[in-house]
mmCIF file of C-alpha atoms in Angstrom:
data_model
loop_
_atom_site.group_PDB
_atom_site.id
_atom_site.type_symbol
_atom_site.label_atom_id
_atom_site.label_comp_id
_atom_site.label_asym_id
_atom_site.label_seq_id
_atom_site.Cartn_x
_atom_site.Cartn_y
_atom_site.Cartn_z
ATOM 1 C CA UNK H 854 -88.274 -279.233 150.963
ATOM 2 C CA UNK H 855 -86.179 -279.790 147.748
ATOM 3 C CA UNK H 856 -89.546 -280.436 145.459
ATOM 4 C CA UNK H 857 -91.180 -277.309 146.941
ATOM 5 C CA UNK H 858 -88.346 -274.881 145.985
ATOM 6 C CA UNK H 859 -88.327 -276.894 142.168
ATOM 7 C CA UNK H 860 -92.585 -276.447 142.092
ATOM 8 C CA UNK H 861 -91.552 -272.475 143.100
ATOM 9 C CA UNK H 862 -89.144 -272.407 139.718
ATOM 10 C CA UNK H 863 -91.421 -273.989 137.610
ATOM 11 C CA UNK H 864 -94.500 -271.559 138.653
ATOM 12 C CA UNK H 865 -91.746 -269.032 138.309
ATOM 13 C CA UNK H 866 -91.098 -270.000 134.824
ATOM 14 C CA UNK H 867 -94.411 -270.214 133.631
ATOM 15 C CA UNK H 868 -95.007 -266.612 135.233
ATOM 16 C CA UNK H 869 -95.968 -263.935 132.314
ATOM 17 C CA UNK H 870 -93.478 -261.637 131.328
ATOM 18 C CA UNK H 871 -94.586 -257.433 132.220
ATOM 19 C CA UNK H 872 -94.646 -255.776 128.531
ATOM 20 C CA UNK H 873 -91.297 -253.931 128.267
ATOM 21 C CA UNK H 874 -92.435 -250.031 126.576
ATOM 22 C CA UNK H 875 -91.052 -250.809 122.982
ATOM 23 C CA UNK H 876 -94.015 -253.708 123.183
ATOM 24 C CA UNK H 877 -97.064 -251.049 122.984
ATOM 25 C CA UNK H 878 -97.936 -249.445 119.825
ATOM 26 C CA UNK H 879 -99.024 -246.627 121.331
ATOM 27 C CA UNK H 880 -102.601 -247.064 119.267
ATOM 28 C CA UNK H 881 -104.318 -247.167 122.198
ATOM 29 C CA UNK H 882 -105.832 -250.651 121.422
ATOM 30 C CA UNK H 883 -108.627 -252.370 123.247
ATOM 31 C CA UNK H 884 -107.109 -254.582 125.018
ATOM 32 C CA UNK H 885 -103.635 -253.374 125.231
ATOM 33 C CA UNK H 886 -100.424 -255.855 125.517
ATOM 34 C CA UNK H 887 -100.621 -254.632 128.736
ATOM 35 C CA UNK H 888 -104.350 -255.859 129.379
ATOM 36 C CA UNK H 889 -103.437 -258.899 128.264
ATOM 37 C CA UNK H 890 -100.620 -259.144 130.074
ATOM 38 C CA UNK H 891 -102.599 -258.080 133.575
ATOM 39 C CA UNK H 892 -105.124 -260.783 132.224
ATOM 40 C CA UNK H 893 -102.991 -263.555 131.988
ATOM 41 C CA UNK H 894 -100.694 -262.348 135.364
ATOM 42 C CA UNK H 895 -104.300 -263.069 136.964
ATOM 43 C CA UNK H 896 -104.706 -266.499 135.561
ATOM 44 C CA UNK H 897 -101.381 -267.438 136.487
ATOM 45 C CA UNK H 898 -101.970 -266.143 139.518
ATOM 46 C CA UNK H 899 -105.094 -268.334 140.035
ATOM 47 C CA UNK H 900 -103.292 -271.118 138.587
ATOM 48 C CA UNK H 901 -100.353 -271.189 141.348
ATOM 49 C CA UNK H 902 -102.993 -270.439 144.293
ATOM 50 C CA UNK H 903 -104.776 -273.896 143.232
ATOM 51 C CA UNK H 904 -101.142 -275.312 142.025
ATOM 52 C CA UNK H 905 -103.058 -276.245 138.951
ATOM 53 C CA UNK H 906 -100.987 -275.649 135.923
ATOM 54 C CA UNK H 907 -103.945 -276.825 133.464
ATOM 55 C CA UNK H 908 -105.796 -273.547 134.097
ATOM 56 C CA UNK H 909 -102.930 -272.066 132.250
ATOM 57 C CA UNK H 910 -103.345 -274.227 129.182
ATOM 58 C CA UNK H 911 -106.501 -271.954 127.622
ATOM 59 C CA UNK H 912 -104.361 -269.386 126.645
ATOM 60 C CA UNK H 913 -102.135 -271.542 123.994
ATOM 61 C CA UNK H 914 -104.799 -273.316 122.887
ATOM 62 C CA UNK H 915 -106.487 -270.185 121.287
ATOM 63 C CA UNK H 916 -103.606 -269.079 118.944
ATOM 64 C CA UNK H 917 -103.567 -272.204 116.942
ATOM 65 C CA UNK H 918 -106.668 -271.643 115.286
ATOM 66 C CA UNK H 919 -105.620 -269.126 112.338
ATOM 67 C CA UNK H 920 -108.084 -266.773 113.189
ATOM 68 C CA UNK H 921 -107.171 -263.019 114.013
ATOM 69 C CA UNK H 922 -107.896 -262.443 117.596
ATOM 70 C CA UNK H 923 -106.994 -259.074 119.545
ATOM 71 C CA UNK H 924 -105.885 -261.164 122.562
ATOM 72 C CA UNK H 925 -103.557 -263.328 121.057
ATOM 73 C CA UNK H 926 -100.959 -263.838 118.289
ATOM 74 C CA UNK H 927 -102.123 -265.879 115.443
ATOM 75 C CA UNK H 928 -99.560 -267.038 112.666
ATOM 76 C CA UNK H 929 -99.851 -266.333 109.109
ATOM 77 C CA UNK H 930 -97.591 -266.932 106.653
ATOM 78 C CA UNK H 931 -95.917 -264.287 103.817
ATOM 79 C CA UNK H 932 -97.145 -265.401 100.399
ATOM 80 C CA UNK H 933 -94.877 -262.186 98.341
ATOM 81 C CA UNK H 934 -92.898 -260.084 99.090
ATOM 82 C CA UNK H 935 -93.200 -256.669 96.809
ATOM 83 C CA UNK H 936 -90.130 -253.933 97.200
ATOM 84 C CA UNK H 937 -92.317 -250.591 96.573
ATOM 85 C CA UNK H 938 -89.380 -247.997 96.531
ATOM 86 C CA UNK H 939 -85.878 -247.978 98.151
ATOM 87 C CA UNK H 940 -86.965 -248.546 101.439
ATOM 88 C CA UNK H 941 -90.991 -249.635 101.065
ATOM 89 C CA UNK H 942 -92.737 -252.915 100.724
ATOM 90 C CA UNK H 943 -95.849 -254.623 100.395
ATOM 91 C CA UNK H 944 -95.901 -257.761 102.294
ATOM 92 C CA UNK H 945 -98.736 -260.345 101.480
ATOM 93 C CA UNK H 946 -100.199 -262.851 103.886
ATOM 94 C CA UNK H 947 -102.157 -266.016 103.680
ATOM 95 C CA UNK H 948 -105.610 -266.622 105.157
ATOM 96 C CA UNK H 949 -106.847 -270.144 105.127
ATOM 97 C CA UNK H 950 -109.161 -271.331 102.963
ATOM 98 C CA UNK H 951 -111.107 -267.997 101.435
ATOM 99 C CA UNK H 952 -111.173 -266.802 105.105
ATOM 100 C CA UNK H 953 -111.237 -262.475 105.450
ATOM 101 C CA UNK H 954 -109.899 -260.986 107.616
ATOM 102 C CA UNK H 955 -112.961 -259.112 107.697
ATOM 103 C CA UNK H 956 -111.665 -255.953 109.445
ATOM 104 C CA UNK H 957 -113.686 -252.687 109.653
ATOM 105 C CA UNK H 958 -112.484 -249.527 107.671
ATOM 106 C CA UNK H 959 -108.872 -248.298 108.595
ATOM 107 C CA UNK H 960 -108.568 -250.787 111.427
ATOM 108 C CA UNK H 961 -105.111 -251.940 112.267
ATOM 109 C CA UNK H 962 -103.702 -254.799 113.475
ATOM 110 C CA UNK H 963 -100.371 -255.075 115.350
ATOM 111 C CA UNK H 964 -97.133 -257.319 114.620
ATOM 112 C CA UNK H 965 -95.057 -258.680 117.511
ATOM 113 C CA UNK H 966 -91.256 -258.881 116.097
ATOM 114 C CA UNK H 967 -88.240 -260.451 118.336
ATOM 115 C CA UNK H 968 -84.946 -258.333 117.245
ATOM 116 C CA UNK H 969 -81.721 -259.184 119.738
ATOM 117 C CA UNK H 970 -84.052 -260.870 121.735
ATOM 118 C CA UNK H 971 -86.203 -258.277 122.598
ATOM 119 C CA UNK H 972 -89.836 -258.384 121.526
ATOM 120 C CA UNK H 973 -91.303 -255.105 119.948
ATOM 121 C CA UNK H 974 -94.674 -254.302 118.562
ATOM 122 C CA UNK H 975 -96.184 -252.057 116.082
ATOM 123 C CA UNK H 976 -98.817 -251.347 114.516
ATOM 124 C CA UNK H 977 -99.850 -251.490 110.859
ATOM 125 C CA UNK H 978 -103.206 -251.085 108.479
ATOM 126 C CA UNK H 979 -103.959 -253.679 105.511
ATOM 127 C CA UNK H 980 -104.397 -251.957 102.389
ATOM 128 C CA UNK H 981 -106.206 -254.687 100.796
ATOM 129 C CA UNK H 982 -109.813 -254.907 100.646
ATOM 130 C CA UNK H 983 -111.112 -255.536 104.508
ATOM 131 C CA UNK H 984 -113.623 -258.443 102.822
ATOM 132 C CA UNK H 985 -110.447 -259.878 100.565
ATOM 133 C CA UNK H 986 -110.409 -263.421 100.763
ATOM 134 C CA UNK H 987 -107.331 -265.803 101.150
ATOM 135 C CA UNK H 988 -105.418 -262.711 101.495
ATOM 136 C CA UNK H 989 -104.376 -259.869 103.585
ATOM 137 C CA UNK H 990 -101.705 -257.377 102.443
ATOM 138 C CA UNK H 991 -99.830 -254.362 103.980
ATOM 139 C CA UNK H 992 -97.274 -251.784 102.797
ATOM 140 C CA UNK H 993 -94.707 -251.201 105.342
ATOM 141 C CA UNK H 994 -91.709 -249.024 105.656
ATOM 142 C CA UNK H 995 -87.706 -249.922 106.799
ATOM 143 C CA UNK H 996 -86.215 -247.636 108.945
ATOM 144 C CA UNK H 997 -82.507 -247.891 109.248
ATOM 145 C CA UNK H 998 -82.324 -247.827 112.420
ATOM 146 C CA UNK H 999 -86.041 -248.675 113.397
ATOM 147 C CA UNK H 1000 -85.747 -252.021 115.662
ATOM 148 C CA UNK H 1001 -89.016 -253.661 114.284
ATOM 149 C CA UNK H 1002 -87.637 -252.479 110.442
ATOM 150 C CA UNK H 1003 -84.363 -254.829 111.454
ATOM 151 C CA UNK H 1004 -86.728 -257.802 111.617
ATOM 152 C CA UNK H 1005 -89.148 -256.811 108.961
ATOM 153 C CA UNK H 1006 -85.987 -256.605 106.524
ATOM 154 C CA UNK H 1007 -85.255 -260.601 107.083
ATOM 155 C CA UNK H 1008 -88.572 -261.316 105.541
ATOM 156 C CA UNK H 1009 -88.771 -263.712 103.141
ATOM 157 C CA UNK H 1010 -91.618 -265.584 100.988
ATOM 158 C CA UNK H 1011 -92.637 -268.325 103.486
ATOM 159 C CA UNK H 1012 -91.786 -267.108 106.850
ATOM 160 C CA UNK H 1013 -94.301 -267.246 109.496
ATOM 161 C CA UNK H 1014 -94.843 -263.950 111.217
ATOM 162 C CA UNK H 1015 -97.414 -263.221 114.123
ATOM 163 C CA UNK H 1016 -100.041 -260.825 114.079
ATOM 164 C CA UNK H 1017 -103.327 -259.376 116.343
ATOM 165 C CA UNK H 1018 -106.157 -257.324 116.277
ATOM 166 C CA UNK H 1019 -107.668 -255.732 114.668
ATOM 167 C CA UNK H 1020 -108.254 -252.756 116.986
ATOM 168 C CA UNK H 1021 -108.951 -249.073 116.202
ATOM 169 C CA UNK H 1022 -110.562 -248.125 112.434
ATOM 170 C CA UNK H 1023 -112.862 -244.805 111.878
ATOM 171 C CA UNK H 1024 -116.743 -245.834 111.969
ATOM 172 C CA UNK H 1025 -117.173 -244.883 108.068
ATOM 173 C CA UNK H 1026 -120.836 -244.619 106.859
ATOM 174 C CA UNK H 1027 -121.539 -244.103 103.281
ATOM 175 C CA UNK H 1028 -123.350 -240.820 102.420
ATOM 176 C CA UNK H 1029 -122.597 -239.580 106.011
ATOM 177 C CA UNK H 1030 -119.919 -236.824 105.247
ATOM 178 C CA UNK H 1031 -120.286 -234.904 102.143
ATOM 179 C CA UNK H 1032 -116.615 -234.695 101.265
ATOM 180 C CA UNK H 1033 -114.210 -236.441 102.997
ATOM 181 C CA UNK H 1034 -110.369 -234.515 103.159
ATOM 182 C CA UNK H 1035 -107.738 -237.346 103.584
ATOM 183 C CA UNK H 1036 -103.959 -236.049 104.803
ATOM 184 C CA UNK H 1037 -101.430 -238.532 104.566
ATOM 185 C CA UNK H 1038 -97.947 -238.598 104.918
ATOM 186 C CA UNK H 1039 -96.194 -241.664 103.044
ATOM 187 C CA UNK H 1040 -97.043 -245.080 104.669
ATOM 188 C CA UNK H 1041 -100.101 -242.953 106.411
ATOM 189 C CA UNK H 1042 -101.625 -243.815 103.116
ATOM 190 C CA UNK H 1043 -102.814 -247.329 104.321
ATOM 191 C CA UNK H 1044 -105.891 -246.589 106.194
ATOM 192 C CA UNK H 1045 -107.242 -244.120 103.653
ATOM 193 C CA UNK H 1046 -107.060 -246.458 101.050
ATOM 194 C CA UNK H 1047 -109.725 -249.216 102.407
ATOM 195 C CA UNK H 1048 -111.960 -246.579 102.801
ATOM 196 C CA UNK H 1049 -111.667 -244.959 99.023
ATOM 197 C CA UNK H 1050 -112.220 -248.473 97.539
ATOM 198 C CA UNK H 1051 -115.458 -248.842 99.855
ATOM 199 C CA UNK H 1052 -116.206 -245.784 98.373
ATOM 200 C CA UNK H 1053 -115.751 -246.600 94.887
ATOM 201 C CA UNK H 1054 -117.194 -249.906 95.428
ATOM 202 C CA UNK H 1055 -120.414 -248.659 95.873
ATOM 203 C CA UNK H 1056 -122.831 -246.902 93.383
ATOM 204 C CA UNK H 1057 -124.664 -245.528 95.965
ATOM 205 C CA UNK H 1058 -122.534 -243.976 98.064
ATOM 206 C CA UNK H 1059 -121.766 -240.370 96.590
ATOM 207 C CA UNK H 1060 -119.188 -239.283 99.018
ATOM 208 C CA UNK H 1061 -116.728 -236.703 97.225
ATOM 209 C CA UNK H 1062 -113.510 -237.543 98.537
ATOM 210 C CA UNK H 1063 -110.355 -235.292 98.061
ATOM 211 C CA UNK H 1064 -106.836 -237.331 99.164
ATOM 212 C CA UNK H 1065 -103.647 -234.853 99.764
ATOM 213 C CA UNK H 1066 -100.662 -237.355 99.701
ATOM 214 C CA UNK H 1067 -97.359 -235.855 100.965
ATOM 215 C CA UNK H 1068 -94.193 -238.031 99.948
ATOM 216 C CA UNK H 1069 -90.461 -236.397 99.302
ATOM 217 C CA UNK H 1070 -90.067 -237.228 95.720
ATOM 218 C CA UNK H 1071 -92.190 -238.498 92.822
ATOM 219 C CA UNK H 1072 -90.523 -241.587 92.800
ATOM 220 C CA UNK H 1073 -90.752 -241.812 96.644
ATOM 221 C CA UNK H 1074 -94.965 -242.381 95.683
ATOM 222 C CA UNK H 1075 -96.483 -245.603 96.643
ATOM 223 C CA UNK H 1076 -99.019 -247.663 94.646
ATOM 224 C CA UNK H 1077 -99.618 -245.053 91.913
ATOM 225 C CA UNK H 1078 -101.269 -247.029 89.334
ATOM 226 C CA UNK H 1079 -103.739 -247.917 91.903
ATOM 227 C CA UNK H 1080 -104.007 -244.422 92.665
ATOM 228 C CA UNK H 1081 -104.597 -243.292 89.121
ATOM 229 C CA UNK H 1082 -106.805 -245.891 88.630
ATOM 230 C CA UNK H 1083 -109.345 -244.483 92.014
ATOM 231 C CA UNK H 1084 -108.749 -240.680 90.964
ATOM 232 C CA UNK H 1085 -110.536 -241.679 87.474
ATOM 233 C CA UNK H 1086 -114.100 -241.893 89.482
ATOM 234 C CA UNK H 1087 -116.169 -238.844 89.419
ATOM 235 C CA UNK H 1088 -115.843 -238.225 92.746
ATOM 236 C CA UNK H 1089 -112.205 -238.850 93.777
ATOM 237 C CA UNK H 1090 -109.627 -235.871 92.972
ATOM 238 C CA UNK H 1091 -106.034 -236.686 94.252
ATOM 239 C CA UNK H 1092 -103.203 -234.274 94.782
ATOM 240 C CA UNK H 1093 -99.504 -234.748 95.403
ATOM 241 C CA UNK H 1094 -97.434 -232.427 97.518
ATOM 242 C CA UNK H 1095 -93.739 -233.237 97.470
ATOM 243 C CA UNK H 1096 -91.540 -231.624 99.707
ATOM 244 C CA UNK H 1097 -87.623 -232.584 97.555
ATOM 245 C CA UNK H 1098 -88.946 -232.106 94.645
ATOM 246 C CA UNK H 1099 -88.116 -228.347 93.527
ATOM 247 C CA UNK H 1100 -89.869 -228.418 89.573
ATOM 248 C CA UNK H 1101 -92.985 -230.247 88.316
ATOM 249 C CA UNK H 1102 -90.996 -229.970 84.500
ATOM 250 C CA UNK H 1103 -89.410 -233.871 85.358
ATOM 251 C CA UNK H 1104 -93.043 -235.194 86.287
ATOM 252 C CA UNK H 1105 -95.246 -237.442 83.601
ATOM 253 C CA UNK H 1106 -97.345 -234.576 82.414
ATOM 254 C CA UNK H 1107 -100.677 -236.275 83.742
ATOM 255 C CA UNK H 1108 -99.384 -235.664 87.573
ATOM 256 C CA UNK H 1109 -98.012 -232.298 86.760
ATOM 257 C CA UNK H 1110 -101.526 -230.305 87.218
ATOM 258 C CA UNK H 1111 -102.187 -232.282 90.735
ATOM 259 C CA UNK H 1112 -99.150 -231.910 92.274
ATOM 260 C CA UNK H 1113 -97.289 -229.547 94.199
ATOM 261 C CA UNK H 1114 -93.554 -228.620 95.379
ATOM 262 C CA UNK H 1115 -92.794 -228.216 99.252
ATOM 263 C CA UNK H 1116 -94.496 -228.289 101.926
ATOM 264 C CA UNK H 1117 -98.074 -228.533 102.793
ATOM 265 C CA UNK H 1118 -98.425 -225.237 104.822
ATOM 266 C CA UNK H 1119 -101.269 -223.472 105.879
ATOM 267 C CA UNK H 1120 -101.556 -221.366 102.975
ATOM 268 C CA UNK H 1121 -102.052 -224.793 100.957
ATOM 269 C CA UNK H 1122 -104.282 -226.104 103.145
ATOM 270 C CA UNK H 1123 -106.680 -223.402 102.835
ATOM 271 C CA UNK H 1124 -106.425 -223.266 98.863
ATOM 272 C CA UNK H 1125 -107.302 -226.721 99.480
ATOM 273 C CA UNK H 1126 -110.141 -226.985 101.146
ATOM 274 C CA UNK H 1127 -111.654 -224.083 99.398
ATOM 275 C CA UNK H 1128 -111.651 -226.043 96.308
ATOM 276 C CA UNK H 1129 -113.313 -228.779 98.070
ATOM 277 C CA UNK H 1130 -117.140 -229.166 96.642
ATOM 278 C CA UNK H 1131 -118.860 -229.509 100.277
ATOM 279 C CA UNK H 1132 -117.342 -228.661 103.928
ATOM 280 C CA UNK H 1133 -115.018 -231.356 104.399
ATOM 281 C CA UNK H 1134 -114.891 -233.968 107.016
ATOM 282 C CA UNK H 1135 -110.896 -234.545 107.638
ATOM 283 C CA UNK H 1136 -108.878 -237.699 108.295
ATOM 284 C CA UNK H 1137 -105.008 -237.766 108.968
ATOM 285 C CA UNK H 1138 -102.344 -239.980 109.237
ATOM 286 C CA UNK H 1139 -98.463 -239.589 109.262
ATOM 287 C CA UNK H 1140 -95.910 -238.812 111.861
ATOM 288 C CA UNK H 1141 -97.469 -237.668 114.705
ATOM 289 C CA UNK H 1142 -95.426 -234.459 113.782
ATOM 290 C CA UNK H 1143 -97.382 -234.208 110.579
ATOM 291 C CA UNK H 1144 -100.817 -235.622 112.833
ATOM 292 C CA UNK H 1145 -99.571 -232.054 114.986
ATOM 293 C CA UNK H 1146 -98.983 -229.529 111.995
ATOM 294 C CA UNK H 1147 -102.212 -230.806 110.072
ATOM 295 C CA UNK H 1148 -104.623 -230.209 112.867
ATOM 296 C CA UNK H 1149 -102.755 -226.669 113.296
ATOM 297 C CA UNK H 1150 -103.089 -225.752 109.625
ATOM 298 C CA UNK H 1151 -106.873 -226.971 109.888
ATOM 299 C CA UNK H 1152 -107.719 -225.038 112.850
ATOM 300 C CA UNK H 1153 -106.246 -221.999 111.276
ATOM 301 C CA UNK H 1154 -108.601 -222.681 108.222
ATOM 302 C CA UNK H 1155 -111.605 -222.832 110.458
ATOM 303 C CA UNK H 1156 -112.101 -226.595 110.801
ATOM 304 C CA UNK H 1157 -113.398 -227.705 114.255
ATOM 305 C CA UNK H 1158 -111.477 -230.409 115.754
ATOM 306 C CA UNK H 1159 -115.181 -232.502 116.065
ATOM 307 C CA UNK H 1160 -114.552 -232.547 112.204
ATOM 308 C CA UNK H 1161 -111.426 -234.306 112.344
ATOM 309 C CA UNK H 1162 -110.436 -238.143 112.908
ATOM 310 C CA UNK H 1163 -106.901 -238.791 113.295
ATOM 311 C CA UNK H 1164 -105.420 -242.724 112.762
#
């Protein structure tokens, strides 16, 4: 009787864990931690039926190899560490070899963290090329009291961290839209920015392309000599709207025609996309407070929602 009730333990042990909430991104990824979870519950379940614990053993064998994969966590080691502003940085990764992590426009990928023992996930969009090789590299953002920012914040050049995916992305086609409209809010630069270098990238595609960057102060905007260096093409414009700043008189002259003080209201919105060359096709990302108060400002401006994609 004694061995049956240890074999019960050790089946107990090796039983998954249910996701707790703070584990789901709330990206609605294909699969999510908790189709994985339900996936593996099933093979253990399997497993203990046929009290064969090698038909668990698949499931670590997978993560070794350090390929992305959207049902398990792969490794990957931080190469730099960049500090952006006061509480932004750009974190690069490692790839083997000249491996990509050949990811589709604006896809994410999602970062399992363990803060006071609890595991949280979020996710996150590379801002490097998706076709980079050796490389991967994203800009993230500290909250102070953010539990994932805790962990992120103990980074340091070296560490192994633990990433899958990639999941989500908007299907971009060259040509397809006329002008695209990008709304970001700070960090909810990321995903635009694949998609303006695929766009610069190639002669042929002749998509106009007008990005609307919120941030709170000048200093408070990421990656700018990147971004001067996209607005330069013919068909990029990109504008600045800065809700602490209260004159443009302090800004480097070249920013001051571009940018703007407050919010981005309606009334914006529709000076906006008036000056856009072709009916715009929209993307936003931000808070979903700003994800809410962008599609309202849109609608009020006469832009269907089919005409929208929001990360």
């Amino acid at each position: 009787l004694q061995t049956m009730s240890g074999n019960e333990d050790d089946w107990l042990a090796l039983k998954p864990q249910e996701p707790s909430p703070s584990q789901c991104c709330g990206s609605g990824c294909k699969p999510c931690i908790y189709d994985v979870y339900e996936k593996e519950l099933a093979q253990w379940e399997r497993a203990k039926a046929k009290q064969d614990k090698s038909l668990l053993m698949e499931k670590k064998e997978q993560s070794n190899n350090s390929e992305l994969n959207p049902d398990t966590f792969t490794a990957f080691n931080i190469s730099s560490v960049e500090q952006l502003t006061e509480d932004t940085y750009q974190y690069k990764f490692e790839l083997p070899g000249n491996s990509s992590l050949r990811l589709s426009l604006g896809q994410h990928i999602v970062l399992r963290g363990v803060v006071n023992g609890l595991e949280v996930q979020r996710a996150y969009t590379p801002i490097s090329p998706g076709n980079a090789e050796g490389y991967f590299e994203v800009l993230m953002k500290c909250y102070e009291a953010g539990l994932m920012s805790q962990y992120i914040k103990t980074w340091k050049k070296g560490d192994t961290v633990f990433w899958r995916g990639p999941f989500g992305g908007f299907p971009y086609q060259p040509n397809k839209h006329g002008e695209l409209l990008m709304l970001a809010s700070g960090t909810g630069l990321a995903p635009m920015l694949p998609i303006l270098r695929s766009i610069t990238d190639d002669e042929d595609d002749e998509t106009f392309v007008t990005l609307v960057g919120c941030f709170r102060t000048f200093d408070k905007i990421y990656l700018k000599p990147l971004l001067q260096d996209l607005a330069r093409y013919w068909n990029i414009r990109i504008f600045y709207v800065l809700s602490q700043e209260t004159s443009l008189d302090k800004l480097p002259w070249s920013y001051q025609e571009n940018t703007y003080t407050g919010h981005l209201n309606e009334d914006l919105m529709k000076a906006i996309i008036n000056s856009c060359r072709r009916r715009p096709f929209v993307l936003i990302c931000g808070s979903s407070a700003f994800n809410e108060d962008m599609s309202r400002y849109l609608k009020a401006a006469g832009i269907e929602e089919s005409s929208c994609f929001v990360f």
